[in-house]
Tab-separated table of C-alpha atoms in Angstrom:
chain	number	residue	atom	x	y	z
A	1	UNK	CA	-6.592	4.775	-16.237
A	2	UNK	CA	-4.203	7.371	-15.241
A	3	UNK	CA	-5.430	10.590	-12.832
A	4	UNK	CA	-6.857	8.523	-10.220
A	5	UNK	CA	-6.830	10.265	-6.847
A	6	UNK	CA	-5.672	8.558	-3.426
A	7	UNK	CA	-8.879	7.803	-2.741
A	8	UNK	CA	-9.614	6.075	-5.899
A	9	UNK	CA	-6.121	3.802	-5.329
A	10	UNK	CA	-6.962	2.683	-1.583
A	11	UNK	CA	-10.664	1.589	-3.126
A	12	UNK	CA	-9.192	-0.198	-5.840
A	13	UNK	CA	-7.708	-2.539	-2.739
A	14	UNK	CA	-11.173	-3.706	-3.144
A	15	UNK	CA	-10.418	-5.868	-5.916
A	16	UNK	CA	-7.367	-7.677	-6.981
A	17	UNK	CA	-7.899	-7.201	-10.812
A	18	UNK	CA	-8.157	-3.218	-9.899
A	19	UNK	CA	-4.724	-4.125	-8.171
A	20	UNK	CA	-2.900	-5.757	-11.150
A	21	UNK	CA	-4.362	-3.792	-14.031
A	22	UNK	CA	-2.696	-0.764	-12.013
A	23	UNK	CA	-0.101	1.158	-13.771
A	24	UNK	CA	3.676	0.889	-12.360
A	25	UNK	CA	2.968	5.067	-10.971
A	26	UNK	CA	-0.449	4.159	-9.685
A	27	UNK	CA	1.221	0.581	-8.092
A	28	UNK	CA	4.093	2.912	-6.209
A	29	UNK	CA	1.283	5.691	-5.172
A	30	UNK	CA	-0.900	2.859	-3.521
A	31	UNK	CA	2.226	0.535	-2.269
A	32	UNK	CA	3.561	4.071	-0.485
A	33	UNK	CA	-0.216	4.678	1.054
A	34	UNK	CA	0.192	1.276	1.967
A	35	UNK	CA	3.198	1.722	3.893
A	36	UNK	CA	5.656	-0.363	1.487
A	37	UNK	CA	8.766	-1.206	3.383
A	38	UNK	CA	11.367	-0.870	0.494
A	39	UNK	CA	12.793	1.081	-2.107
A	40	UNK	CA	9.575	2.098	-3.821
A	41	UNK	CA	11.864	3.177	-6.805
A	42	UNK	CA	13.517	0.117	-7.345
A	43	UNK	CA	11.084	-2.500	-6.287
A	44	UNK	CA	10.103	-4.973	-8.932
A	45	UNK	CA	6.507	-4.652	-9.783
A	46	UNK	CA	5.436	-8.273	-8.892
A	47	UNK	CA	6.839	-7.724	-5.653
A	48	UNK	CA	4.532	-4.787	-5.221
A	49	UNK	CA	1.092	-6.556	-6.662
A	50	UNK	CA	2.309	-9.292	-4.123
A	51	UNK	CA	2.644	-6.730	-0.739
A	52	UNK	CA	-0.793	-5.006	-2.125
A	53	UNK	CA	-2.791	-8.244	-2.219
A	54	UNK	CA	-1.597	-9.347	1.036
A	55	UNK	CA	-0.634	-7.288	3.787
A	56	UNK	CA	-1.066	-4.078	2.022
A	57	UNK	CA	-4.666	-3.959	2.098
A	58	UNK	CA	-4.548	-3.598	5.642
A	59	UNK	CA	-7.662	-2.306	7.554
A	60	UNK	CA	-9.873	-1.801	4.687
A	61	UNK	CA	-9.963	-5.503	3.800
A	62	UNK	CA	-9.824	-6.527	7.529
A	63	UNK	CA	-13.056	-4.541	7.698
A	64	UNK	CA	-14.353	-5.835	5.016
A	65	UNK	CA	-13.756	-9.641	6.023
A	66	UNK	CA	-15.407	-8.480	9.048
A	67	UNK	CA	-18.328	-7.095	7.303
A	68	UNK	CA	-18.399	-10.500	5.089
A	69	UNK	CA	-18.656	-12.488	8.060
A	70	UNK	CA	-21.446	-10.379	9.736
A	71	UNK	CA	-23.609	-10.933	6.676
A	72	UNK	CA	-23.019	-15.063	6.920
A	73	UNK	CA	-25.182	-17.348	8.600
A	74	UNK	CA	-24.143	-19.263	11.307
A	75	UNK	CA	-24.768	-22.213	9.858
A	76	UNK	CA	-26.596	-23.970	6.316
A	77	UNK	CA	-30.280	-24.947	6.395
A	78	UNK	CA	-29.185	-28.393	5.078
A	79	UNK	CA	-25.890	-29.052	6.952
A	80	UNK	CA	-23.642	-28.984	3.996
A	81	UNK	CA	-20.105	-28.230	4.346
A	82	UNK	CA	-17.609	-26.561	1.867
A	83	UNK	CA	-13.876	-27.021	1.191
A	84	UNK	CA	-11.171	-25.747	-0.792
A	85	UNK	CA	-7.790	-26.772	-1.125
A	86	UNK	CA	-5.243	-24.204	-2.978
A	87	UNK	CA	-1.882	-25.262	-4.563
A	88	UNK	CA	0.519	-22.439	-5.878
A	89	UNK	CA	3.945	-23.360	-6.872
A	90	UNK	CA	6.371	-20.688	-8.361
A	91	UNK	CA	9.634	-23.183	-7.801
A	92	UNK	CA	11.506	-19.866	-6.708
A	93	UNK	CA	15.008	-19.744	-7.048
A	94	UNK	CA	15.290	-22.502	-9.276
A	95	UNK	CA	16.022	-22.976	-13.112
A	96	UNK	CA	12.258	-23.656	-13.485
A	97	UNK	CA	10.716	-20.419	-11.934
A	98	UNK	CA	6.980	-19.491	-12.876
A	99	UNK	CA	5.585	-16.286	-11.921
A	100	UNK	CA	2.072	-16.007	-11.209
A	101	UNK	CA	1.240	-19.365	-9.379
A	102	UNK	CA	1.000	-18.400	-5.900
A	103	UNK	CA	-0.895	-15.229	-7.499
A	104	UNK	CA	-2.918	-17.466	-8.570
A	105	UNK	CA	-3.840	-18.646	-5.004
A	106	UNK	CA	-4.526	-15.521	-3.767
A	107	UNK	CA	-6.734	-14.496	-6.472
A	108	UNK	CA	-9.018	-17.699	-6.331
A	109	UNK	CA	-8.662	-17.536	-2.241
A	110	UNK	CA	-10.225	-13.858	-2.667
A	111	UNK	CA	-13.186	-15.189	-5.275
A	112	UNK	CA	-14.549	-17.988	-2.480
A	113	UNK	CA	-14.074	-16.249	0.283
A	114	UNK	CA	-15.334	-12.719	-0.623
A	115	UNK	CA	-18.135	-13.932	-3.586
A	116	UNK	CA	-18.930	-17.299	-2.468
A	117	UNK	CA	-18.738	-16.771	1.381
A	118	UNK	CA	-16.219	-18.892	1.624
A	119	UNK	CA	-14.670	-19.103	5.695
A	120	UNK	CA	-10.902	-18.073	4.905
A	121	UNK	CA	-9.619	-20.032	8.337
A	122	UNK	CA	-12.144	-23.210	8.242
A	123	UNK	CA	-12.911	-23.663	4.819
A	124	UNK	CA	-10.001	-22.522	2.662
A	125	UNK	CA	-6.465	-24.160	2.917
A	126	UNK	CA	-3.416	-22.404	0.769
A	127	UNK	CA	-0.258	-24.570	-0.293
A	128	UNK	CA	2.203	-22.274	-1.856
A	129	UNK	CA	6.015	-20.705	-0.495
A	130	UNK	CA	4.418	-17.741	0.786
A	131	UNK	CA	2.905	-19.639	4.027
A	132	UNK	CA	4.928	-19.159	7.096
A	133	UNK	CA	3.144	-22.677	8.601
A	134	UNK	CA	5.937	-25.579	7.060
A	135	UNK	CA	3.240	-27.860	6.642
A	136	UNK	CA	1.869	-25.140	4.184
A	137	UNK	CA	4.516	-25.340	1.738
A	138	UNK	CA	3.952	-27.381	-1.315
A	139	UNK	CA	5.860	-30.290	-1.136
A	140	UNK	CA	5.020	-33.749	-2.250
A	141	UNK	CA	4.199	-34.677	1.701
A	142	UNK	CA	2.162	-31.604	2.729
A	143	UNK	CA	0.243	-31.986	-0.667
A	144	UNK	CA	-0.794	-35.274	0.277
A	145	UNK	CA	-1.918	-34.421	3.581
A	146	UNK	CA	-3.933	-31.733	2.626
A	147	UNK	CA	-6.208	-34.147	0.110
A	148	UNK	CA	-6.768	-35.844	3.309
A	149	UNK	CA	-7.705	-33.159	5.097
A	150	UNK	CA	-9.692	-32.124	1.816
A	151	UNK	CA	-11.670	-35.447	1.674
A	152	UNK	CA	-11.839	-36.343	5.177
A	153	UNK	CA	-15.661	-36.623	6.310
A	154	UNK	CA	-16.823	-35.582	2.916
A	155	UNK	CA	-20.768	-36.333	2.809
A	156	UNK	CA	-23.672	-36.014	0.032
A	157	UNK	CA	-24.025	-32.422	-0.306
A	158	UNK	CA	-20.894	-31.361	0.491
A	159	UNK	CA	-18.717	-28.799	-1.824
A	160	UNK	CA	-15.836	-29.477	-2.844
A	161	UNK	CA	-12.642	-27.268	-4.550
A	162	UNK	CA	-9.124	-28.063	-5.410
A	163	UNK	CA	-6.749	-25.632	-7.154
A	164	UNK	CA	-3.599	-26.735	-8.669
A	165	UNK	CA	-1.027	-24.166	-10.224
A	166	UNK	CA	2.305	-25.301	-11.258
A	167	UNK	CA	4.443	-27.248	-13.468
A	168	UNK	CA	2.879	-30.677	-14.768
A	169	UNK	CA	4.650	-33.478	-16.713
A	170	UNK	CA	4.193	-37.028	-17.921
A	171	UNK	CA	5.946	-40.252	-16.802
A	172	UNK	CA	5.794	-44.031	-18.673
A	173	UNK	CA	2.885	-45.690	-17.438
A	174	UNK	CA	3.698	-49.758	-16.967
A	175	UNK	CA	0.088	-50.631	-16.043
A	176	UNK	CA	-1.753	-50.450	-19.017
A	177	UNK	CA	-4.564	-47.916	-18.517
A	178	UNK	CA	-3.340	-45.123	-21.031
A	179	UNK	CA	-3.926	-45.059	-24.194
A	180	UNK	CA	-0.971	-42.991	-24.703
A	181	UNK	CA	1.249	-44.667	-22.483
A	182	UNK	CA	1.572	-41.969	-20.179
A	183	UNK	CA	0.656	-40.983	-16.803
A	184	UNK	CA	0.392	-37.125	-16.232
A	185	UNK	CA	1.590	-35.767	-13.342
A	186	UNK	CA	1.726	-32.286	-11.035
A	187	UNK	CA	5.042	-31.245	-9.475
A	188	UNK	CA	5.550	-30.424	-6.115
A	189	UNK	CA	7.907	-27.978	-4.787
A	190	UNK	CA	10.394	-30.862	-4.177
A	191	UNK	CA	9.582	-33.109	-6.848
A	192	UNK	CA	13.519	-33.332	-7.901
A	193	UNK	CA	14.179	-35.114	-4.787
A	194	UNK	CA	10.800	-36.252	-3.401
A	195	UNK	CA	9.270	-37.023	-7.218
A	196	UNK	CA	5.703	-36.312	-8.856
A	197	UNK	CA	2.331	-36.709	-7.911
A	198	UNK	CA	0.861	-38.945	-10.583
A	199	UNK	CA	-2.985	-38.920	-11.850
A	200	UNK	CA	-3.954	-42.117	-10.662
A	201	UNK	CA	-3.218	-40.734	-6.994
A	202	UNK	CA	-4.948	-37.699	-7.374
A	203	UNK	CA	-7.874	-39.543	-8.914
A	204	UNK	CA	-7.624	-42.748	-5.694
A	205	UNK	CA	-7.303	-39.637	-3.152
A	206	UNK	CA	-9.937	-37.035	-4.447
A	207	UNK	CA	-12.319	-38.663	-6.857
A	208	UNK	CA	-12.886	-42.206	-6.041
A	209	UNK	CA	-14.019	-41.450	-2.483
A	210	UNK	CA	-16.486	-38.850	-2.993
A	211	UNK	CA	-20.234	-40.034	-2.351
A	212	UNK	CA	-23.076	-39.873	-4.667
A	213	UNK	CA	-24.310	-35.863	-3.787
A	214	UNK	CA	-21.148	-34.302	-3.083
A	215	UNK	CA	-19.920	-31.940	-5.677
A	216	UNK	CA	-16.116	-31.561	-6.649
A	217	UNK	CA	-14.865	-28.738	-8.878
A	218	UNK	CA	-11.163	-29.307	-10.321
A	219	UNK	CA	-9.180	-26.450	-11.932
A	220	UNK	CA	-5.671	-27.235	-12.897
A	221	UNK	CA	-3.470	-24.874	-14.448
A	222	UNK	CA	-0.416	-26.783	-15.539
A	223	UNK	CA	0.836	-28.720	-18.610
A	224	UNK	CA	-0.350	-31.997	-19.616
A	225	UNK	CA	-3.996	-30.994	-17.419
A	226	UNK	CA	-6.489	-32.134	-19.398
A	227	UNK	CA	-6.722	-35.867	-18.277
A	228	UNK	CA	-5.062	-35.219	-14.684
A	229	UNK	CA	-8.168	-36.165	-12.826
């Protein structure tokens, strides 16, 4: 929608789908507002959805987070606890480069933490090659570590989340239990060295040891998805 005032640009930081549905002018207005370090001229627009979402909001979505918090109570009649584990994977510099799955991240990071009350620090953990923390980056290690941390004192009532956006694939399966004859599988960052992450582990590590009254909600965004779990 073009003609929208400054004001109208640093209120669309309100909203990430205000953010990409931006045009490239609007995008350079509101990354310069921002305080874009960079050649606003030349600067790919991914790059500048990316700084926007981030660090650009700045104090507006600091307040807001603050106002979020204010409005939560400090704890749940019934004791339940809530979880979410985020996987983004954009294999950067490499001959298999995606570009929106650490957007991706961000986007569903945003939705439980600003609709669902979500606590960004306690309750949300992001896996993708934008995390300064190493143990945040999405190799095959980290990945597993973070379904422990995901399942680890899980309890009836308890809600559960687990992102996945990436490459998938399929490997021979020797044991018998597909139909097809093939296991799917999700890629880590180092996959080419480290390998895949096949089904059957994501199903022994996330599925198989949640109680009876805990709730688990999947979404996988990556080829091959529709049996991972």
């Amino acid at each position: 929608m073009a003609g929208r005032g400054d004001g109208d640009l640093l209120r669309a930081l309100e909203d990430p789908n205000l953010v990409v549905s931006l045009s490239d002018g609007e995008l350079r207005r509101l990354a310069e507002l921002r305080r874009f370090r960079g050649d606003l001229t030349s600067a790919p627009r991914k790059d500048l959805v990316s700084f926007l979402l981030t660090a650009g909001g700045g104090q507006q979505q600091q307040q807001q987070q603050q106002q979020q918090q204010l409005k939560r109570p400090v704890g749940r009649a019934d004791a339940s606890r809530r979880k979410a584990l985020l996987i983004g994977i954009n294999y950067r510099r490499t001959s298999q480069e995606l570009g929106g799955c650490i957007t991706d991240t961000r986007y569903m990071n945003y939705c439980l933490t600003q609709r669902f009350g979500f606590h960004a620090q306690e309750e949300v953990l992001m896996l993708n090659e934008d995390q300064k923390n190493p143990f945040q980056q999405p190799t095959r290690a980290n990945v597993y570590r973070a379904m422990e941390w995901l399942m680890t004192g899980v309890r009836a009532g308890d809600s559960l989340v687990f992102m996945y956006s990436g490459h998938g694939g399929q490997v021979r399966d020797f044991t018998g239990e597909e139909v097809d004859g093939m296991c799917e599988t999700i890629l880590p960052l180092d996959h080419s060295t480290a390998g895949p992450i096949l089904d059957k582990d994501l199903y022994l590590w996330m599925v198989k040891p949640l109680p009876a009254g805990a709730r688990f909600f999947a979404l996988c965004d990556s080829c091959h998805s529709g049996t991972i779990l």
